[in-house]
Coordinates of C-alpha atoms in Angstrom, one line a residue:
X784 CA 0.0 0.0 0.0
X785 CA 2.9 2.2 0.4
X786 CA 4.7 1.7 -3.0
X787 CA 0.6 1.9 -4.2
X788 CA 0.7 5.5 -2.0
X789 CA 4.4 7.0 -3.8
X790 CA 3.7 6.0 -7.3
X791 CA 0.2 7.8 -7.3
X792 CA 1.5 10.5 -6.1
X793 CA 4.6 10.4 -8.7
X794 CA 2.2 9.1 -11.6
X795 CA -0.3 12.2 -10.7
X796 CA 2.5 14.9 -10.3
X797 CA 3.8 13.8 -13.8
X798 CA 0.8 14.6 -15.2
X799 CA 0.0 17.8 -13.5
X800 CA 3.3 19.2 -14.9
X801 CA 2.8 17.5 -18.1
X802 CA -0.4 18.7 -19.3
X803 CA -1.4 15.3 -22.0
X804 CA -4.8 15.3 -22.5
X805 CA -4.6 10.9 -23.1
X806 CA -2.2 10.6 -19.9
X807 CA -4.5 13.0 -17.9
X808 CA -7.4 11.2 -19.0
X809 CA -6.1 7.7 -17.7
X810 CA -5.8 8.8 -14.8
X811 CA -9.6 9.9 -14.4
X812 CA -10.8 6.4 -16.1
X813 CA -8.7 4.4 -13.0
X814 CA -10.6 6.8 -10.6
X815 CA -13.8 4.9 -9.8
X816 CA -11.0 2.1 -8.9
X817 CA -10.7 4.3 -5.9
X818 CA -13.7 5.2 -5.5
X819 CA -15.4 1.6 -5.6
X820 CA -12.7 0.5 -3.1
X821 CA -13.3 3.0 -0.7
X822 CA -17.1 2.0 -0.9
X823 CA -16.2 -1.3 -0.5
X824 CA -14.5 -0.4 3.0
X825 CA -17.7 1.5 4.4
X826 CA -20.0 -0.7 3.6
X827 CA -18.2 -3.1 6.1
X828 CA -18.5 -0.3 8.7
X829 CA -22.6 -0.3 10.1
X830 CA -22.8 -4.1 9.8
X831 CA -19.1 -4.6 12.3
X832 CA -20.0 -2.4 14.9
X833 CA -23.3 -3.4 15.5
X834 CA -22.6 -6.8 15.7
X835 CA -19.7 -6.3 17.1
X836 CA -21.0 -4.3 20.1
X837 CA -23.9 -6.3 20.7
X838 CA -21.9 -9.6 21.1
X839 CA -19.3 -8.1 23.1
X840 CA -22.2 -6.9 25.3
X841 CA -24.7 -10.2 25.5
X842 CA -21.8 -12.3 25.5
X843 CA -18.3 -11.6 27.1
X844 CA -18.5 -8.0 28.7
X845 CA -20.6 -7.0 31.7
X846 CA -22.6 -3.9 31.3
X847 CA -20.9 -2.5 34.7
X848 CA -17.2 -3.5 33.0
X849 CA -18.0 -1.4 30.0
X850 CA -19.4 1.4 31.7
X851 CA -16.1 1.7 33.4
X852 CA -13.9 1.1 30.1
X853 CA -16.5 4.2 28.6
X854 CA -15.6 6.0 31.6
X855 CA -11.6 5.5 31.1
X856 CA -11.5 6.0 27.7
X857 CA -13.5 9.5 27.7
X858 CA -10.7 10.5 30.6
X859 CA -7.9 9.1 28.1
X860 CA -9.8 11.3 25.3
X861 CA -9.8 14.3 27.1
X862 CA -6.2 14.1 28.9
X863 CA -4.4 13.4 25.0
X864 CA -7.1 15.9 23.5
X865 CA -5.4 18.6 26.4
X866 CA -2.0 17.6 25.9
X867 CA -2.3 18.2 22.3
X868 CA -4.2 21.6 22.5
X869 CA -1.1 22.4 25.3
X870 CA 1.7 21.9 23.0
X871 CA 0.2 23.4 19.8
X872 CA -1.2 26.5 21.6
X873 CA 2.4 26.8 23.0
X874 CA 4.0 26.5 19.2
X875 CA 1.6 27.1 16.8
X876 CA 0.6 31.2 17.2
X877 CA 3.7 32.3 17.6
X878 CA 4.3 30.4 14.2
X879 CA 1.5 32.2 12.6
X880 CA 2.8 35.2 14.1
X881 CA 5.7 34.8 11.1
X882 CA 3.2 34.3 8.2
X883 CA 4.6 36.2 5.2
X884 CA 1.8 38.7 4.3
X885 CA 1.9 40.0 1.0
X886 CA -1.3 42.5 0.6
X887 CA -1.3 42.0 -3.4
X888 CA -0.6 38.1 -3.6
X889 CA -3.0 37.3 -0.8
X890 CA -6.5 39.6 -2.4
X891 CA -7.6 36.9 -4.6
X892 CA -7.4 34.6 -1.6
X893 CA -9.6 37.2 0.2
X894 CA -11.7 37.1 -3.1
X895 CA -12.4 33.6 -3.2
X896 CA -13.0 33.4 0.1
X897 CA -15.6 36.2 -0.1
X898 CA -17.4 34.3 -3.0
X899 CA -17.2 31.2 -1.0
X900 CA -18.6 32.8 2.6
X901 CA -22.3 32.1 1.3
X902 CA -22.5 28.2 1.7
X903 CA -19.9 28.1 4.3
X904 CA -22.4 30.0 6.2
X905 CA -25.3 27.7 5.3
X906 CA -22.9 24.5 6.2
X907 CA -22.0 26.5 9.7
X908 CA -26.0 26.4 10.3
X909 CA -26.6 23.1 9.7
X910 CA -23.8 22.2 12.3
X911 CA -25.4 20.5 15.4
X912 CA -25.0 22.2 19.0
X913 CA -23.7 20.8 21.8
X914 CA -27.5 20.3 22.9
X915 CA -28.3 18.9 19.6
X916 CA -25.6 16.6 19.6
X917 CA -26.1 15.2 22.8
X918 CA -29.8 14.9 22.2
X919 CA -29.3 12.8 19.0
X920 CA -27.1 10.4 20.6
X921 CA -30.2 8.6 21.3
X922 CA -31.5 8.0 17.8
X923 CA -35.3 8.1 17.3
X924 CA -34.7 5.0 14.4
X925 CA -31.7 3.3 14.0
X926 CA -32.1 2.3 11.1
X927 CA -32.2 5.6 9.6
X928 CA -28.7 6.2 12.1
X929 CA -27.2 3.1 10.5
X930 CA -28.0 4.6 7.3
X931 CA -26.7 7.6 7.5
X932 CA -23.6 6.4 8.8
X933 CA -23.9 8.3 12.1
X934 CA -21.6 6.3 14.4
X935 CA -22.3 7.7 17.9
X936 CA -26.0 6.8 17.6
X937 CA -25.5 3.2 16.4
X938 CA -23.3 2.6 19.3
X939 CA -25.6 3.9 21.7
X940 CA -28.4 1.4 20.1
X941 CA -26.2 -1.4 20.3
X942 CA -25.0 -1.2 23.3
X943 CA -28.3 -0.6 24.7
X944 CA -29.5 -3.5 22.3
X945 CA -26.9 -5.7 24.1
X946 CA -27.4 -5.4 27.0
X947 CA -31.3 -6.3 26.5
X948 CA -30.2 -9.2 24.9
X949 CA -28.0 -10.5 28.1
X950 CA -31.6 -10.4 30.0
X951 CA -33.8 -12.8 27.8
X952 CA -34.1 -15.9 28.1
X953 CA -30.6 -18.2 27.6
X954 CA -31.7 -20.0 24.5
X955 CA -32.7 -16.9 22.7
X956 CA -30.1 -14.6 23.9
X957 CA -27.5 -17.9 22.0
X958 CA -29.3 -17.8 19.0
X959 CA -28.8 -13.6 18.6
X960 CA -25.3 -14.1 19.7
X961 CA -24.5 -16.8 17.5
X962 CA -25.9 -14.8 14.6
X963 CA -24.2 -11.5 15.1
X964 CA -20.8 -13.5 15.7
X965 CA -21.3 -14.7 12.6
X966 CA -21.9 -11.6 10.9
X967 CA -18.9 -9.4 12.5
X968 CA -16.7 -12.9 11.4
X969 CA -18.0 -12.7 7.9
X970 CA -17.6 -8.8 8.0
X971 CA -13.8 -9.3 9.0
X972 CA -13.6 -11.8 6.4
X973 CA -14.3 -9.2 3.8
X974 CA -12.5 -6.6 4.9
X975 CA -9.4 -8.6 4.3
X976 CA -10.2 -9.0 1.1
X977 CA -10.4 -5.4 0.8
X978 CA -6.9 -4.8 2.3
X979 CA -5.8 -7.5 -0.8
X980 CA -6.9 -5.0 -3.3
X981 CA -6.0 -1.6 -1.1
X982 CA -2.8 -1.1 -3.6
X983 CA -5.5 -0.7 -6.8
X984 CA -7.5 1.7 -4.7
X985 CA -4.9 3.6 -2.8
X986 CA -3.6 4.1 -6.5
X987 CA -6.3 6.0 -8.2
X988 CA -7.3 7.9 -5.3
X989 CA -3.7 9.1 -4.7
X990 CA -3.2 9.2 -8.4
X991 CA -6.2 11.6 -9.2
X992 CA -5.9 13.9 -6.0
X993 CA -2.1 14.8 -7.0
X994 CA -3.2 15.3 -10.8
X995 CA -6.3 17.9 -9.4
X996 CA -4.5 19.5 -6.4
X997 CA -1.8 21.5 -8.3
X998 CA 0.8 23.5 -6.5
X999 CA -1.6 26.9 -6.5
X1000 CA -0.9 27.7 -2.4
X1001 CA 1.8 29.5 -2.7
X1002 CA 3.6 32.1 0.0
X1003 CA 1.0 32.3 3.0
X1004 CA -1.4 29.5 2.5
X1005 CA 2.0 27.2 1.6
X1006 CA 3.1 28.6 5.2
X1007 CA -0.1 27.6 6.3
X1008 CA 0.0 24.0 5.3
X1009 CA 3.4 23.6 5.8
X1010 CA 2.8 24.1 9.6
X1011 CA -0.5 22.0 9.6
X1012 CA 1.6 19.0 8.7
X1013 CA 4.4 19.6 11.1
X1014 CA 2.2 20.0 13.8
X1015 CA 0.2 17.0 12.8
X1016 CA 3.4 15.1 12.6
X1017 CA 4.8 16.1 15.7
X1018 CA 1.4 15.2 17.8
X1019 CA 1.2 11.8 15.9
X1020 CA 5.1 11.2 16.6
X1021 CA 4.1 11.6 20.3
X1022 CA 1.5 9.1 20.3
X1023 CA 4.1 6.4 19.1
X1024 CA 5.6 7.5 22.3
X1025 CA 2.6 7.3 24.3
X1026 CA 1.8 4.0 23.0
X1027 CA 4.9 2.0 23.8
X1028 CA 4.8 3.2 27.2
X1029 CA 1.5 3.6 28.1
X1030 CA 0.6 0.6 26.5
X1031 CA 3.8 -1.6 26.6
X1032 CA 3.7 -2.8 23.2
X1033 CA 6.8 -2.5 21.2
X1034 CA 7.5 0.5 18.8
X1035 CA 7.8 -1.8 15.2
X1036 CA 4.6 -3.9 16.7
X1037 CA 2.5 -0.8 17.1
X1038 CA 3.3 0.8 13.7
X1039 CA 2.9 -2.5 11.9
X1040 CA -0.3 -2.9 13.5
X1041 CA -1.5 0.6 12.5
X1042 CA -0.5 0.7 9.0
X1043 CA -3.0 -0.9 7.3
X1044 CA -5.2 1.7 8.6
X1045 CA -3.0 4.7 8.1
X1046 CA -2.7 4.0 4.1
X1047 CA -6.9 3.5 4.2
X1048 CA -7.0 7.0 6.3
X1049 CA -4.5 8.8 3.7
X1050 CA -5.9 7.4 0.6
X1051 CA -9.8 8.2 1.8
X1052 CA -9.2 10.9 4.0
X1053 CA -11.8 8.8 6.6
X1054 CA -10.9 7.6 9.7
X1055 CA -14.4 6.1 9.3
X1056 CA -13.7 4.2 6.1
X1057 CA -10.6 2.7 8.0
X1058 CA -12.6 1.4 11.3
X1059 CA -12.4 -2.2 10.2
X1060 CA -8.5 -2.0 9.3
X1061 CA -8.2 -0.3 12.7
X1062 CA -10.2 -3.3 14.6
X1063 CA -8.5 -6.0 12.1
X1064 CA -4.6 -4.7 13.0
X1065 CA -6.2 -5.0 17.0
X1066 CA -7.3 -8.1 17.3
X1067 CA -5.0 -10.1 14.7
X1068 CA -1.7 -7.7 15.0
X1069 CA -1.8 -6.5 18.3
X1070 CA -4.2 -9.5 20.1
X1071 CA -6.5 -6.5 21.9
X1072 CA -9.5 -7.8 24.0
X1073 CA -12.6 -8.0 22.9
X1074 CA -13.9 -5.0 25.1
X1075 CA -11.1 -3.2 23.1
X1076 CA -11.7 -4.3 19.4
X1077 CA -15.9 -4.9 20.2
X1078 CA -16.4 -1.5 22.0
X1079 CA -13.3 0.9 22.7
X1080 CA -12.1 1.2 19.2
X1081 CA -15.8 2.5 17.9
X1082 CA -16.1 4.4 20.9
X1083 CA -12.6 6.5 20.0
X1084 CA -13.9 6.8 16.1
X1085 CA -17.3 8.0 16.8
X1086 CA -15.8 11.0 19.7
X1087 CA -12.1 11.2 19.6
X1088 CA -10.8 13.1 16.5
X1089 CA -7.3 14.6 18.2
X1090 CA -6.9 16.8 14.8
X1091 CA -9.5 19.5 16.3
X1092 CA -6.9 21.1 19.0
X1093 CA -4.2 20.9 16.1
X1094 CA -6.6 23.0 13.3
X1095 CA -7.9 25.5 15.9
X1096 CA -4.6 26.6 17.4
X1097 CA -2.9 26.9 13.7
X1098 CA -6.0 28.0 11.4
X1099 CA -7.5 30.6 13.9
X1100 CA -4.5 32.4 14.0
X1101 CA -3.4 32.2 10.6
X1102 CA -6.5 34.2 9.7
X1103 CA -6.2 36.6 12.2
X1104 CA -2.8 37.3 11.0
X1105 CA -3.9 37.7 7.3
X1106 CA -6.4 40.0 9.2
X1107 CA -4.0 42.3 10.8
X1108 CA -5.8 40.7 14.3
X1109 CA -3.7 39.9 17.1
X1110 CA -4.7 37.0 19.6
X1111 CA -3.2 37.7 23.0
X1112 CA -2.5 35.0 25.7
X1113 CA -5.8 34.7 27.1
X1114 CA -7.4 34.5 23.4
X1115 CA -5.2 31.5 23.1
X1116 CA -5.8 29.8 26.0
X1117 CA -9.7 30.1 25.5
X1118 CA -9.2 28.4 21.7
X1119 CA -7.1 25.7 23.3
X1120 CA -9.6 24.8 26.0
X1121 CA -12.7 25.3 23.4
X1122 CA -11.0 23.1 21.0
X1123 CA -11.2 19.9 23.7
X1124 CA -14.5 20.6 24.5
X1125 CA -15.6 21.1 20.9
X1126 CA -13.9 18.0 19.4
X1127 CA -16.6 15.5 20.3
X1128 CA -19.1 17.0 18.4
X1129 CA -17.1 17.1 15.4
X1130 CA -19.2 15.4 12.4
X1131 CA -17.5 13.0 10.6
X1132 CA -17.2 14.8 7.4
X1133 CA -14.2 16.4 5.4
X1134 CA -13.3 19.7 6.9
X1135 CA -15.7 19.7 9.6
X1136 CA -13.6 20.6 12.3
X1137 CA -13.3 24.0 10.2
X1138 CA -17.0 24.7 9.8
X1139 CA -16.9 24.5 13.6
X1140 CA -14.3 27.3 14.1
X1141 CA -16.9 29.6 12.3
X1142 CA -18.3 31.1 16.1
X1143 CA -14.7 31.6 17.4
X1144 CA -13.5 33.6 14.3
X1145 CA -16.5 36.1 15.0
X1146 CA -15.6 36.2 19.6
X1147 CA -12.2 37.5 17.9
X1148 CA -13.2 39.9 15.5
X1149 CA -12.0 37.4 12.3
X1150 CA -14.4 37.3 9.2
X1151 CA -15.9 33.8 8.8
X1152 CA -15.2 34.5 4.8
X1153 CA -11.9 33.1 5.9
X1154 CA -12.9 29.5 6.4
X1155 CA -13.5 28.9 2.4
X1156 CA -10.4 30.2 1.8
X1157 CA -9.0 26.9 4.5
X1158 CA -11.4 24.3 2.7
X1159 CA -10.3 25.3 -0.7
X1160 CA -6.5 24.0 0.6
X1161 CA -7.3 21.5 2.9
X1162 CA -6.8 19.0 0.7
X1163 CA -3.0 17.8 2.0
X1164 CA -3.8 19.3 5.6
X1165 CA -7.1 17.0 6.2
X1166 CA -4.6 13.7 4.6
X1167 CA -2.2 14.4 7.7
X1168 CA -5.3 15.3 10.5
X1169 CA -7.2 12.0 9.1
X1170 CA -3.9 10.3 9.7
X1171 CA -3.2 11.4 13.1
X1172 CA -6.8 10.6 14.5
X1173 CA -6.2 7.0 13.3
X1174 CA -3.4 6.6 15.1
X1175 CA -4.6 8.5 17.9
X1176 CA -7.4 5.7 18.0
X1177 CA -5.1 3.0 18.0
X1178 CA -3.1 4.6 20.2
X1179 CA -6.5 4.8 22.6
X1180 CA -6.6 1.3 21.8
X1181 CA -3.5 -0.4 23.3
X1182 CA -3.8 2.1 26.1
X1183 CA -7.1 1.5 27.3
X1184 CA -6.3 -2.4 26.7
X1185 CA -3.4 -2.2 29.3
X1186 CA -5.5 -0.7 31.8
X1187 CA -8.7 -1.9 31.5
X1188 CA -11.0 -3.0 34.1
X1189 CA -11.2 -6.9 34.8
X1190 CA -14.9 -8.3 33.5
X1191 CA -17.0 -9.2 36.1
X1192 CA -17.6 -12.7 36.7
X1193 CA -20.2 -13.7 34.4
X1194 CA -21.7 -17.4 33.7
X1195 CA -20.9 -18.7 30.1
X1196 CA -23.7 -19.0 27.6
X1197 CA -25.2 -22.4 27.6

């Protein structure tokens, strides 16, 4: 998948700089490849978790065991989520602070942005509250949840589902148990055979996004980017760090382990689409517990996303710098401890963690116009914040599976 990652990216440089209508047009006939291969990964996604969390519930975890592994893994959240907010506070500003501003190159970036401010407006009102989103945790139909691919619902339905199912009667609680473990076994079974045919998608995706992107950010927005992956970089370096110590897994275990999931999250820019890579590189890679792979590892998808600290502390000050605004310290300490809170809520859509920035750019005085500008260049910066909440959730993963709580002592299904 790597060799698959470096020759798309060569392959659509090449033909970026070399403008051949046949050679450019290969390249968009091999995209569905990508496309249909990315597909291919999600659709795996509804039917694993359910299953998955429903027989780790009925079967193996007491409901009292995961409430406590919930309750240590939302305390694991927040202290990495504060950590990270605490070092890029501390480094990224003053970075910003040394933007190059040039007033003539950077007024068609102010134009575009301008021209795009009407439906990043309309996206910012159709972002859930806190309220909201806690109120819609509980879905009114799961089905519709499933569908939609809303993650934090369909957890909340299956564990609630699961733990129903440990109280009816043995014969019929077997029967839903055996089922589902037969569906999240088949599911795995698949996804494997999706890993055998990541080079082909990884390929065209990588291919066609280097053809499209071009090298147009140049000066500020190239400063811009450039700091967004180094700060992405340097968080996700620390998490190798956190990993082999706080979980005591080796450092070449850990990264082979995470890989797989790593090229899905680059190639697809999801850590959604690489869920089953993530719980396939636990359980077969690593040897996690159940109550890891079953329930911690959709847990950390659905509400840990560490990129949000890491985009508010670099893209809030970049745009107050192309502003002319300055941010003193207690501006920056209230966007650091914003970010943590605001991260849960993060949809799981491209970008989203910049749609969210929109009410903090107007408490400092920023125009919101400046968050199309951010979209329209977030195509390398969302690759790297994909990759580091993927290994961010594996990181969560080997953690939480070195302290977890013992399961209560529970009788075997009959």
């Amino acid at each position: 998948m790597f060799v698959a990652l470096i020759a798309g990216l060569a392959v659509g440089a090449a033909a970026q700089a070399w403008p051949n209508p046949a050679f450019r047009g290969a390249i968009v006939a091999i995209e569905p490849v990508g496309t249909m291969w990315v597909n291919g990964i999600r659709m795996t996604v509804v039917p694993l978790v359910a299953s998955l969390l429903v027989v780790g519930v009925a079967s193996g975890m007491d409901v009292r065991t995961v409430g406590r592994l919930g309750g240590r893994a939302l305390l694991f959240f927040a202290l990495v989520l504060s950590g990270a907010a605490l070092i890029c506070g501390a480094i990224g500003p003053p970075l910003m602070a040394g933007v190059p501003v040039d007033p003539a190159a950077i007024a068609p970036l102010r134009s575009g942005a301008a021209g795009a401010a009407a439906a990043t407006a309309e996206t910012v009102r159709a972002m859930p509250t806190f309220t909201q989103w806690l109120v819609d945790a509980v879905p009114t139909n799961p089905v519709r949840a499933a569908a939609d691919g809303a993650m934090l619902p369909l957890v909340v339905f299956s564990l609630a589902l699961g733990a129903a199912v440990t109280r009816i009667a043995p014969e019929r609680r077997n029967a839903v148990v055996d089922l589902l473990r037969g569906v999240s076994d088949a599911m795995l079974v698949l996804v494997r055979w999706l890993i055998i045919l990541a080079p082909a998608g990884v390929f065209a995706l990588t291919a066609t996004l280097a053809m499209r992107m071009g090298l147009g950010a140049a000066g500020a927005v190239a400063y811009y980017i450039g700091m967004m992956v180094l700060l992405c970089t340097v968080v996700g370096l620390g998490l190798y760090v956190v990993a082999t110590i706080g979980g005591r897994v080796s450092l070449a275990r850990f990264a082979r382990a995470v890989a797989p999931a790593q090229a899905v999250a680059v190639s697809s820019r999801s850590s959604l689409a690489a869920l089953p890579t993530l719980i396939d590189g636990a359980r077969d890679r690593l040897g996690l517990p159940p109550a890891i792979t079953g329930f911690a590892l959709p847990l950390s998808v659905s509400l840990f996303r560490l990129n949000t600290p890491v985009t508010w502390t670099v893209a809030i000050p970049f745009l107050a710098r192309l502003h002319g605004i300055e941010l003193g310290f207690a501006d920056v300490a209230s966007l650091m401890a914003t970010s943590v809170l605001v991260s849960f809520s993060v949809p799981g859509i491209p970008s989203a963690g910049l749609f969210l920035i929109a009410p903090a750019l107007v408490s400092y005085g920023i125009p919101v116009e400046g968050i199309g500008m951010l979209i329209a260049v977030d195509a390398i910066p969302d690759i790297f914040k994909t990759l580091l909440n993927v290994t961010g959730q594996m990181t969560a993963a080997v953690v939480l599976a070195r302290h977890a709580p013992p399961p209560e002592a529970t009788p075997e299904p009959v």
